[in-house]
Short mmCIF file of N, CA and C in Angstrom, two decimals:
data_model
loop_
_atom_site.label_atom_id
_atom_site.label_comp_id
_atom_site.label_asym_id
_atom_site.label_seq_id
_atom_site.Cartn_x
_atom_site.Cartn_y
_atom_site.Cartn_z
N UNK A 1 -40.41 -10.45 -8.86
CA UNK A 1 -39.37 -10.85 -9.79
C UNK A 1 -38.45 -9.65 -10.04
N UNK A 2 -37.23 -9.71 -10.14
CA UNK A 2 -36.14 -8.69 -10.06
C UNK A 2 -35.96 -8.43 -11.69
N UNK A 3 -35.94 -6.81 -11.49
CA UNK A 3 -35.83 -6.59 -13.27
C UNK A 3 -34.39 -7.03 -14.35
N UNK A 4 -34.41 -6.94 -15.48
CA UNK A 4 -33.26 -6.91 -16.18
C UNK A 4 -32.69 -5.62 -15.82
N UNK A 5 -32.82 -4.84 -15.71
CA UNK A 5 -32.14 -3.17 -15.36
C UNK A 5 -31.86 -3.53 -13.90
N UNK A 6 -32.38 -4.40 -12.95
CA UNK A 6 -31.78 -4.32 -11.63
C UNK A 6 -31.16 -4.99 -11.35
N UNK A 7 -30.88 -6.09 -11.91
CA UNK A 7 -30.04 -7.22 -11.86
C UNK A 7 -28.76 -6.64 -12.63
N UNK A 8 -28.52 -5.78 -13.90
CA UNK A 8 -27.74 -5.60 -14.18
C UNK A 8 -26.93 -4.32 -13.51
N UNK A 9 -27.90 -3.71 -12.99
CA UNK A 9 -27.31 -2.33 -12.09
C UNK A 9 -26.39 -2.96 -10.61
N UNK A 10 -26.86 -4.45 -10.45
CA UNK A 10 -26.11 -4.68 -9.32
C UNK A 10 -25.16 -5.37 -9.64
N UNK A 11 -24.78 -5.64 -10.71
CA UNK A 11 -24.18 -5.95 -11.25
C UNK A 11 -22.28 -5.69 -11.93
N UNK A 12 -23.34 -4.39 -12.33
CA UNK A 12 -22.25 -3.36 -12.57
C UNK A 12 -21.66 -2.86 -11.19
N UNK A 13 -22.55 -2.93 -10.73
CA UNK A 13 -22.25 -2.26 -9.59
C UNK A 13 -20.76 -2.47 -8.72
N UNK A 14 -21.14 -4.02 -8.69
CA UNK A 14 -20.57 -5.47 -7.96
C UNK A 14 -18.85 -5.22 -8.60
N UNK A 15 -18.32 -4.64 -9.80
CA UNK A 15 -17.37 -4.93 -10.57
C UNK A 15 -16.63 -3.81 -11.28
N UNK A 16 -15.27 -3.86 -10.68
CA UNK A 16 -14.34 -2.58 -11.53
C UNK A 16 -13.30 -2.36 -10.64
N UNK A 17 -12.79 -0.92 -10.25
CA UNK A 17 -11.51 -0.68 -9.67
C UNK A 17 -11.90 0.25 -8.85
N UNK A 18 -11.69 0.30 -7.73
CA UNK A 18 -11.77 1.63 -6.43
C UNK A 18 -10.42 2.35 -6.17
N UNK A 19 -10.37 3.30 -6.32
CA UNK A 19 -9.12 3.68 -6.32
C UNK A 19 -9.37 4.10 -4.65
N UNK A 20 -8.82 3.82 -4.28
CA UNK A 20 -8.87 3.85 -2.38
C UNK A 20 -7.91 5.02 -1.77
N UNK A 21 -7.71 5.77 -0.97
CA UNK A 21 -6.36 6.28 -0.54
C UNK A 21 -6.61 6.09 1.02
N UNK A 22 -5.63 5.11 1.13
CA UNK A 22 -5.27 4.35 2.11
C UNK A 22 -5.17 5.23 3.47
N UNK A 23 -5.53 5.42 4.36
CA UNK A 23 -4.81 5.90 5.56
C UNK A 23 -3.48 5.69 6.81
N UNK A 24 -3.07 5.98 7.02
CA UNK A 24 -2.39 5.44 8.15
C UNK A 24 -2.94 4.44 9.32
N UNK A 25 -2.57 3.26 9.71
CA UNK A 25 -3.35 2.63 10.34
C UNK A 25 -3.92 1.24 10.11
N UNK A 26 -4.14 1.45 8.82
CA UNK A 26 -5.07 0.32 7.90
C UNK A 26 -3.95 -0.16 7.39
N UNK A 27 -4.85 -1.50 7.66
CA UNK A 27 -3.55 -2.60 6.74
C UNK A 27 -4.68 -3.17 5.27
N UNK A 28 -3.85 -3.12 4.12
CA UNK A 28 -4.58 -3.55 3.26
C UNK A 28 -5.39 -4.50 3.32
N UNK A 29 -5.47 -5.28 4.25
CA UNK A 29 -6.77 -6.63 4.04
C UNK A 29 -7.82 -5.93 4.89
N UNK A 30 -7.51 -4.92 5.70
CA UNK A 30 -8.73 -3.97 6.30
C UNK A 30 -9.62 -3.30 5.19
N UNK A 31 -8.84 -2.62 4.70
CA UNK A 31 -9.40 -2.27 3.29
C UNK A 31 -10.21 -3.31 2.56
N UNK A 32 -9.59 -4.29 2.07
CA UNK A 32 -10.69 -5.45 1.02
C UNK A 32 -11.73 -5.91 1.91
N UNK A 33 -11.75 -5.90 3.28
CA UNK A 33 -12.46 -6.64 4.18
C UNK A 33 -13.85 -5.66 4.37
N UNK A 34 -13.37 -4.10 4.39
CA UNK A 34 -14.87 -3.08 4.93
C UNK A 34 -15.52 -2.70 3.41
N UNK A 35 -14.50 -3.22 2.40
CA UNK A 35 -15.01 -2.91 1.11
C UNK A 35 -16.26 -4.55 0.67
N UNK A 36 -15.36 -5.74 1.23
CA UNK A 36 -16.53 -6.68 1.30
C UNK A 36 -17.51 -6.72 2.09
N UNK A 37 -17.42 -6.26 2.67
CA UNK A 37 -18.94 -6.08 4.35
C UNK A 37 -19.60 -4.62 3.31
N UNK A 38 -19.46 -3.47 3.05
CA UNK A 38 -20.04 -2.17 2.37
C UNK A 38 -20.80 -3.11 1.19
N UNK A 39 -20.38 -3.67 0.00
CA UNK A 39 -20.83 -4.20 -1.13
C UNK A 39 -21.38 -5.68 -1.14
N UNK A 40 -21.23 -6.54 -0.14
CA UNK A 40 -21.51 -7.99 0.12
C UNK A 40 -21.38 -8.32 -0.96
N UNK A 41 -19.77 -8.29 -0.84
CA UNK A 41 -19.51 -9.25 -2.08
C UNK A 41 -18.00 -9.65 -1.70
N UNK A 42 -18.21 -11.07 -2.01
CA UNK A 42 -17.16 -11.54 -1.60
C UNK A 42 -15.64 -11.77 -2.36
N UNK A 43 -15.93 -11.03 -3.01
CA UNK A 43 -14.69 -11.16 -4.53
C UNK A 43 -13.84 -10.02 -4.32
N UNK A 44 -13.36 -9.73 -3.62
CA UNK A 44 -12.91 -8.09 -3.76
C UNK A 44 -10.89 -8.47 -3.46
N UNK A 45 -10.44 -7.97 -3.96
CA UNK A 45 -8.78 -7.97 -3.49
C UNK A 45 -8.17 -6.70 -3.85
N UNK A 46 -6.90 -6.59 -4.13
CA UNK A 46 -5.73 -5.40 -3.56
C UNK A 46 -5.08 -5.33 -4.38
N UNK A 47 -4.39 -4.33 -5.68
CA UNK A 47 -3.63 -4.85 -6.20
C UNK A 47 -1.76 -4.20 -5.65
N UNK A 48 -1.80 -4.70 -4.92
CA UNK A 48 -0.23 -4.23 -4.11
C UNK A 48 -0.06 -3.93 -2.66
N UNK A 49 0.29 -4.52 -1.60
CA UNK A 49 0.26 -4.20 -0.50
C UNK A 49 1.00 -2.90 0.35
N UNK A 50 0.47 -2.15 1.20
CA UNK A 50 1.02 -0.85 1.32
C UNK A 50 1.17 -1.28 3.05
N UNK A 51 1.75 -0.69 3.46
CA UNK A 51 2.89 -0.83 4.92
C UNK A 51 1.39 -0.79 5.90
N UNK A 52 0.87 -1.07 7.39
CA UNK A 52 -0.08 0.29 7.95
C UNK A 52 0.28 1.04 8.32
N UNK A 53 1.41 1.69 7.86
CA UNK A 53 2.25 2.74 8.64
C UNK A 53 1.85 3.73 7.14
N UNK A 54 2.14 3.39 5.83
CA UNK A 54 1.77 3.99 5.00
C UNK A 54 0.62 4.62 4.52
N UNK A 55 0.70 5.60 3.60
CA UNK A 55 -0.85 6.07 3.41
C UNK A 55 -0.62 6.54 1.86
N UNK A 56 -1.31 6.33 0.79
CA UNK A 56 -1.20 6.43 -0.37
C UNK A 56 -2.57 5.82 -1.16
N UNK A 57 -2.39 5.47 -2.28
CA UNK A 57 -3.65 5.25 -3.25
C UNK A 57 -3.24 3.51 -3.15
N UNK A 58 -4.07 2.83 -2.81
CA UNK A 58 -4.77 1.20 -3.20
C UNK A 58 -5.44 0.96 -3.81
N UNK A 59 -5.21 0.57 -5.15
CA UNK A 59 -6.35 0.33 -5.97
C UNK A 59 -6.99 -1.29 -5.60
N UNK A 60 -8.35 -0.73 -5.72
CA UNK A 60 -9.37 -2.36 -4.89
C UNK A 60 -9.83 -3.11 -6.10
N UNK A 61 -10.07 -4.22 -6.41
CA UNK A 61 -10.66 -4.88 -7.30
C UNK A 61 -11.92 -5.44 -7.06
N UNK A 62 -12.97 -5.45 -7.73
CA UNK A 62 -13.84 -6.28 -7.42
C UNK A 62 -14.81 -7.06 -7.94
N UNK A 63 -14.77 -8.05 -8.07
CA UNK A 63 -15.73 -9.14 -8.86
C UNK A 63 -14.85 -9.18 -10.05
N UNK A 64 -15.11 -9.41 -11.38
CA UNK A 64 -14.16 -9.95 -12.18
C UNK A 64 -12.95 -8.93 -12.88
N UNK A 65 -13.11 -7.49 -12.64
CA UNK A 65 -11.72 -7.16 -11.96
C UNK A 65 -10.38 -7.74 -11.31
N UNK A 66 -10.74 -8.61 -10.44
CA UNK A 66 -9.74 -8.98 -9.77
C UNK A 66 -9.16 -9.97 -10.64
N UNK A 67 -9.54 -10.06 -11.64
CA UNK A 67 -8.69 -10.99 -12.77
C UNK A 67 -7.40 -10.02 -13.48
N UNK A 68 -7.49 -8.80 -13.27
CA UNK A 68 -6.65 -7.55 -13.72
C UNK A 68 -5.56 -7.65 -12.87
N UNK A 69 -5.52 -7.71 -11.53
CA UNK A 69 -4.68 -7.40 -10.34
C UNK A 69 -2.92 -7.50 -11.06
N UNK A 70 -2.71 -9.05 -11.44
CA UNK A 70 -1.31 -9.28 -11.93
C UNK A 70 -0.71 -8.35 -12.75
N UNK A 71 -1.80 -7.76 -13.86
CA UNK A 71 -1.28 -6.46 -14.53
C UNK A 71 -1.08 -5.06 -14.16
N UNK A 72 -1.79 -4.98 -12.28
CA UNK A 72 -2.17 -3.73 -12.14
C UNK A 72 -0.15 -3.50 -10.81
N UNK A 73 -0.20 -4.80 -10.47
CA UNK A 73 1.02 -4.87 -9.44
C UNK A 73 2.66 -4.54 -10.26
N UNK A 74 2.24 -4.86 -10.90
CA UNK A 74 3.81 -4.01 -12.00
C UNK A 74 3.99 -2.82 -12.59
N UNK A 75 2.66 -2.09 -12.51
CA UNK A 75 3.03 -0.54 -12.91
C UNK A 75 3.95 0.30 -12.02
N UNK A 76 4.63 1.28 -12.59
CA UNK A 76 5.37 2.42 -12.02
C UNK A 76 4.59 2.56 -10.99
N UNK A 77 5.57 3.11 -9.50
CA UNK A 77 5.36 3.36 -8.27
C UNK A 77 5.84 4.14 -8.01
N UNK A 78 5.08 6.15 -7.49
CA UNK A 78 6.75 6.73 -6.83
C UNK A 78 6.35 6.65 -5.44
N UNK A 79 7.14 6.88 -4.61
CA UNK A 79 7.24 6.98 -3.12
C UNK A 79 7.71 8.41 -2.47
N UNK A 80 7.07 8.57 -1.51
CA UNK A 80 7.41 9.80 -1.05
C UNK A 80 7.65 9.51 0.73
N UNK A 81 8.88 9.78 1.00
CA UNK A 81 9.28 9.23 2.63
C UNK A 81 9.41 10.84 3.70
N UNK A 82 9.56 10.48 5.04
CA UNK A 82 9.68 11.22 5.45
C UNK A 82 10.83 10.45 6.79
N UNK A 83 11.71 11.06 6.93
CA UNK A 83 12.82 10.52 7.59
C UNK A 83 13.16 10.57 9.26
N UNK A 84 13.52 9.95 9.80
CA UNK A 84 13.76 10.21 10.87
C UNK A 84 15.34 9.92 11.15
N UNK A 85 16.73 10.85 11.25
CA UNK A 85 17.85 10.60 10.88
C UNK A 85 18.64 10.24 12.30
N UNK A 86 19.05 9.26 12.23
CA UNK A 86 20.12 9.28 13.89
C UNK A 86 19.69 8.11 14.30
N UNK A 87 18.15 7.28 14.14
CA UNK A 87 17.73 6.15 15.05
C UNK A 87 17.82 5.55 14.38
N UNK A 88 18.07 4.00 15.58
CA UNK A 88 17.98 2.73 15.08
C UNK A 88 17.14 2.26 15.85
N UNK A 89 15.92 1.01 15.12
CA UNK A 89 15.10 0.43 16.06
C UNK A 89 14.72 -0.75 15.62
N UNK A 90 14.20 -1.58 16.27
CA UNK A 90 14.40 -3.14 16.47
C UNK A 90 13.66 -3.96 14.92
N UNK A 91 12.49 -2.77 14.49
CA UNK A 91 11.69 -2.89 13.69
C UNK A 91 12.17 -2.12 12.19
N UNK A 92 12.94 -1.58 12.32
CA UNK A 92 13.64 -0.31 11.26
C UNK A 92 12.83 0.27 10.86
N UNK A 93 11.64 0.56 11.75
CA UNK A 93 10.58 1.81 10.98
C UNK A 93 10.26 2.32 12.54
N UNK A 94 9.72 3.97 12.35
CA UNK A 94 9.48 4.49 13.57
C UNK A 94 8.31 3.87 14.72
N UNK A 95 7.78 2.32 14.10
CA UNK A 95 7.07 1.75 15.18
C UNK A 95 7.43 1.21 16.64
N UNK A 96 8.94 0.77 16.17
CA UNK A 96 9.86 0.01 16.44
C UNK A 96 10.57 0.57 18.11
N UNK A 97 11.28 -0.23 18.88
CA UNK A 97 11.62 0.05 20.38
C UNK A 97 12.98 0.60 19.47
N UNK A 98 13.59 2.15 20.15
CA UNK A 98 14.47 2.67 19.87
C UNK A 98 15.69 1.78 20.51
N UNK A 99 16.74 1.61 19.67
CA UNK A 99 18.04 0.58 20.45
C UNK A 99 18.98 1.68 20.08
N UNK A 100 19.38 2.31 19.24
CA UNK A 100 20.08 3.70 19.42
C UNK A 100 20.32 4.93 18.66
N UNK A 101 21.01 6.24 19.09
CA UNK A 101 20.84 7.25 18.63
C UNK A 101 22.02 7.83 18.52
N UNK A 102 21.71 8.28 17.04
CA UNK A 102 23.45 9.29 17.20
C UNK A 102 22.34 10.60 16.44
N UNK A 103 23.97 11.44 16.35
CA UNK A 103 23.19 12.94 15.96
C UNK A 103 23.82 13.25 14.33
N UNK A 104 22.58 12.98 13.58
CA UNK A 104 22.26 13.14 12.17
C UNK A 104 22.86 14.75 11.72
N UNK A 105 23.31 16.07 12.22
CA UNK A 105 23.55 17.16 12.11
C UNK A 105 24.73 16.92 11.28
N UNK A 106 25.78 15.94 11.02
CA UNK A 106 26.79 15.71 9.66
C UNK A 106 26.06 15.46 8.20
N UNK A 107 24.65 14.86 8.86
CA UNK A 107 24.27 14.73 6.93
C UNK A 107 23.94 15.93 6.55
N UNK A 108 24.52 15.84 4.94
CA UNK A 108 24.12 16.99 4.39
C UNK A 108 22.87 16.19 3.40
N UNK A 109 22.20 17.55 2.62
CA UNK A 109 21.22 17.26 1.91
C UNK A 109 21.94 16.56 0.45
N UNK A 110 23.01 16.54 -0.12
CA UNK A 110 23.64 16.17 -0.70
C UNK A 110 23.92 14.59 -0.45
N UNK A 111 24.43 13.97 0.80
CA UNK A 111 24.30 12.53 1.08
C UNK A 111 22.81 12.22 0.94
N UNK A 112 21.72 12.70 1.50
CA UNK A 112 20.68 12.04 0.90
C UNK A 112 20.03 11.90 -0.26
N UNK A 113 20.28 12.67 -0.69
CA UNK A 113 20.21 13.07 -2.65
C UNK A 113 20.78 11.47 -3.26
N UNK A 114 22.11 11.34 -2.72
CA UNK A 114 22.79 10.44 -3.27
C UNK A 114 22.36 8.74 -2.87
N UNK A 115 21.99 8.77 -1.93
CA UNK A 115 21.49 7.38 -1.14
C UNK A 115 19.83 7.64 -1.75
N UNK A 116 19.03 8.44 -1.98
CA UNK A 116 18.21 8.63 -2.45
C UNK A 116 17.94 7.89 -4.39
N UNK A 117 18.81 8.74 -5.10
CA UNK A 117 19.49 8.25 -6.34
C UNK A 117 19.46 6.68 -6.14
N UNK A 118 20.33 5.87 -5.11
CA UNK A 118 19.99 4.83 -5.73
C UNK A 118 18.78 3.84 -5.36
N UNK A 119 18.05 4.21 -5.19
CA UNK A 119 16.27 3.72 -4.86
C UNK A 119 15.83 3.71 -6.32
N UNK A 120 16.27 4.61 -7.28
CA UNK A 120 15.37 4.54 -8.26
C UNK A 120 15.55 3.54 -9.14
N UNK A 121 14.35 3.25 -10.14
CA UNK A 121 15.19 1.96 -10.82
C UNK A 121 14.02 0.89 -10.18
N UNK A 122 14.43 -0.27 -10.52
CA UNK A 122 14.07 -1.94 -10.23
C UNK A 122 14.67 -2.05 -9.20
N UNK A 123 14.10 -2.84 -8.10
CA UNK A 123 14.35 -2.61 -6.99
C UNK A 123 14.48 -4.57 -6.27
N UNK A 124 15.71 -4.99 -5.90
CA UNK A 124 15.15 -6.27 -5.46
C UNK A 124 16.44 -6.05 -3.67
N UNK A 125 15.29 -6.07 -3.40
CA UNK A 125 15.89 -5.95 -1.37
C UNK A 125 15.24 -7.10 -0.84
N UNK A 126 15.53 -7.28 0.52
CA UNK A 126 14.49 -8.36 1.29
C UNK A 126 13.93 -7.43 2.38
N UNK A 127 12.70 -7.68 2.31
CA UNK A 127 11.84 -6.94 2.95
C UNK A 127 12.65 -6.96 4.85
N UNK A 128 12.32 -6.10 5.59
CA UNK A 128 12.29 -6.20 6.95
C UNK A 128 11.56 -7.03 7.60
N UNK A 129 11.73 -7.50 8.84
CA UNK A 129 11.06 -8.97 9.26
C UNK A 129 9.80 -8.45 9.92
N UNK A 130 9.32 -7.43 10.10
CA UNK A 130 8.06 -6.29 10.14
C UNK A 130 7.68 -6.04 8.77
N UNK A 131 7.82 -6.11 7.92
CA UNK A 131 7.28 -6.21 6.71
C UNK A 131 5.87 -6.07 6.64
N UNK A 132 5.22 -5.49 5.62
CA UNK A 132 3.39 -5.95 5.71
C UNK A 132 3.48 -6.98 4.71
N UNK A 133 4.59 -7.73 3.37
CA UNK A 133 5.04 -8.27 2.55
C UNK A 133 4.47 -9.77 2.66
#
């Protein structure tokens, strides 16, 4: 017969927030998926989807946690990019078949400052048709 202390240790166990940091590569349902096969438990979700090109913090939910998620997807987000200036490609991210190139040596750090500036804020775009969205 399984104790009250072990039933509740798996319990606890089973339920809360993983703060994850994502790698390059992994697509968030990889993540909820090796986190459900590790814990056999089938309750586990994401609260915000991250690119697999991206790598940053995913917070995981699991077991009645995942009742949190809706509150956890609207907090402040910053982003940190790294650029590749001159290409265009089919995908608009460096996964993508290059279609063409000019030479980025006119931008100054000042134009990106400024195209930068307006990212901040509430943000409503339509995702790219490569999207992880």
């Amino acid at each position: 017969m399984t104790s009250v202390t072990t039933m509740l240790d798996q319990r606890v166990s089973q339920e809360g927030v993983l703060v994850v940091h994502k790698e390059a590569g992994w697509t968030s349902h990889d993540v909820v998926a090796k986190v459900r096969a590790l814990l056999k438990e089938s309750k586990v979700g994401h609260a915000g989807t991250l690119d697999p090109s991206a790598t940053g913090v995913l917070p995981i939910l699991v077991g009645r946690a995942t009742r949190i998620a809706e509150y956890l997807v609207d907090w402040d987000k910053e982003y940190r990019a790294q650029l590749r200036l001159g290409e265009t490609t089919d995908t608009q991210d460096v996964t993508g078949r290059l279609l063409a190139r000019s030479d980025p040596r006119g931008i100054t750090e000042g134009d990106l400052q400024a195209v930068l500036t307006g990212f901040r804020g509430i943000q409503r775009q339509l995702p790219p048709m490569y999207s992880a969205v």
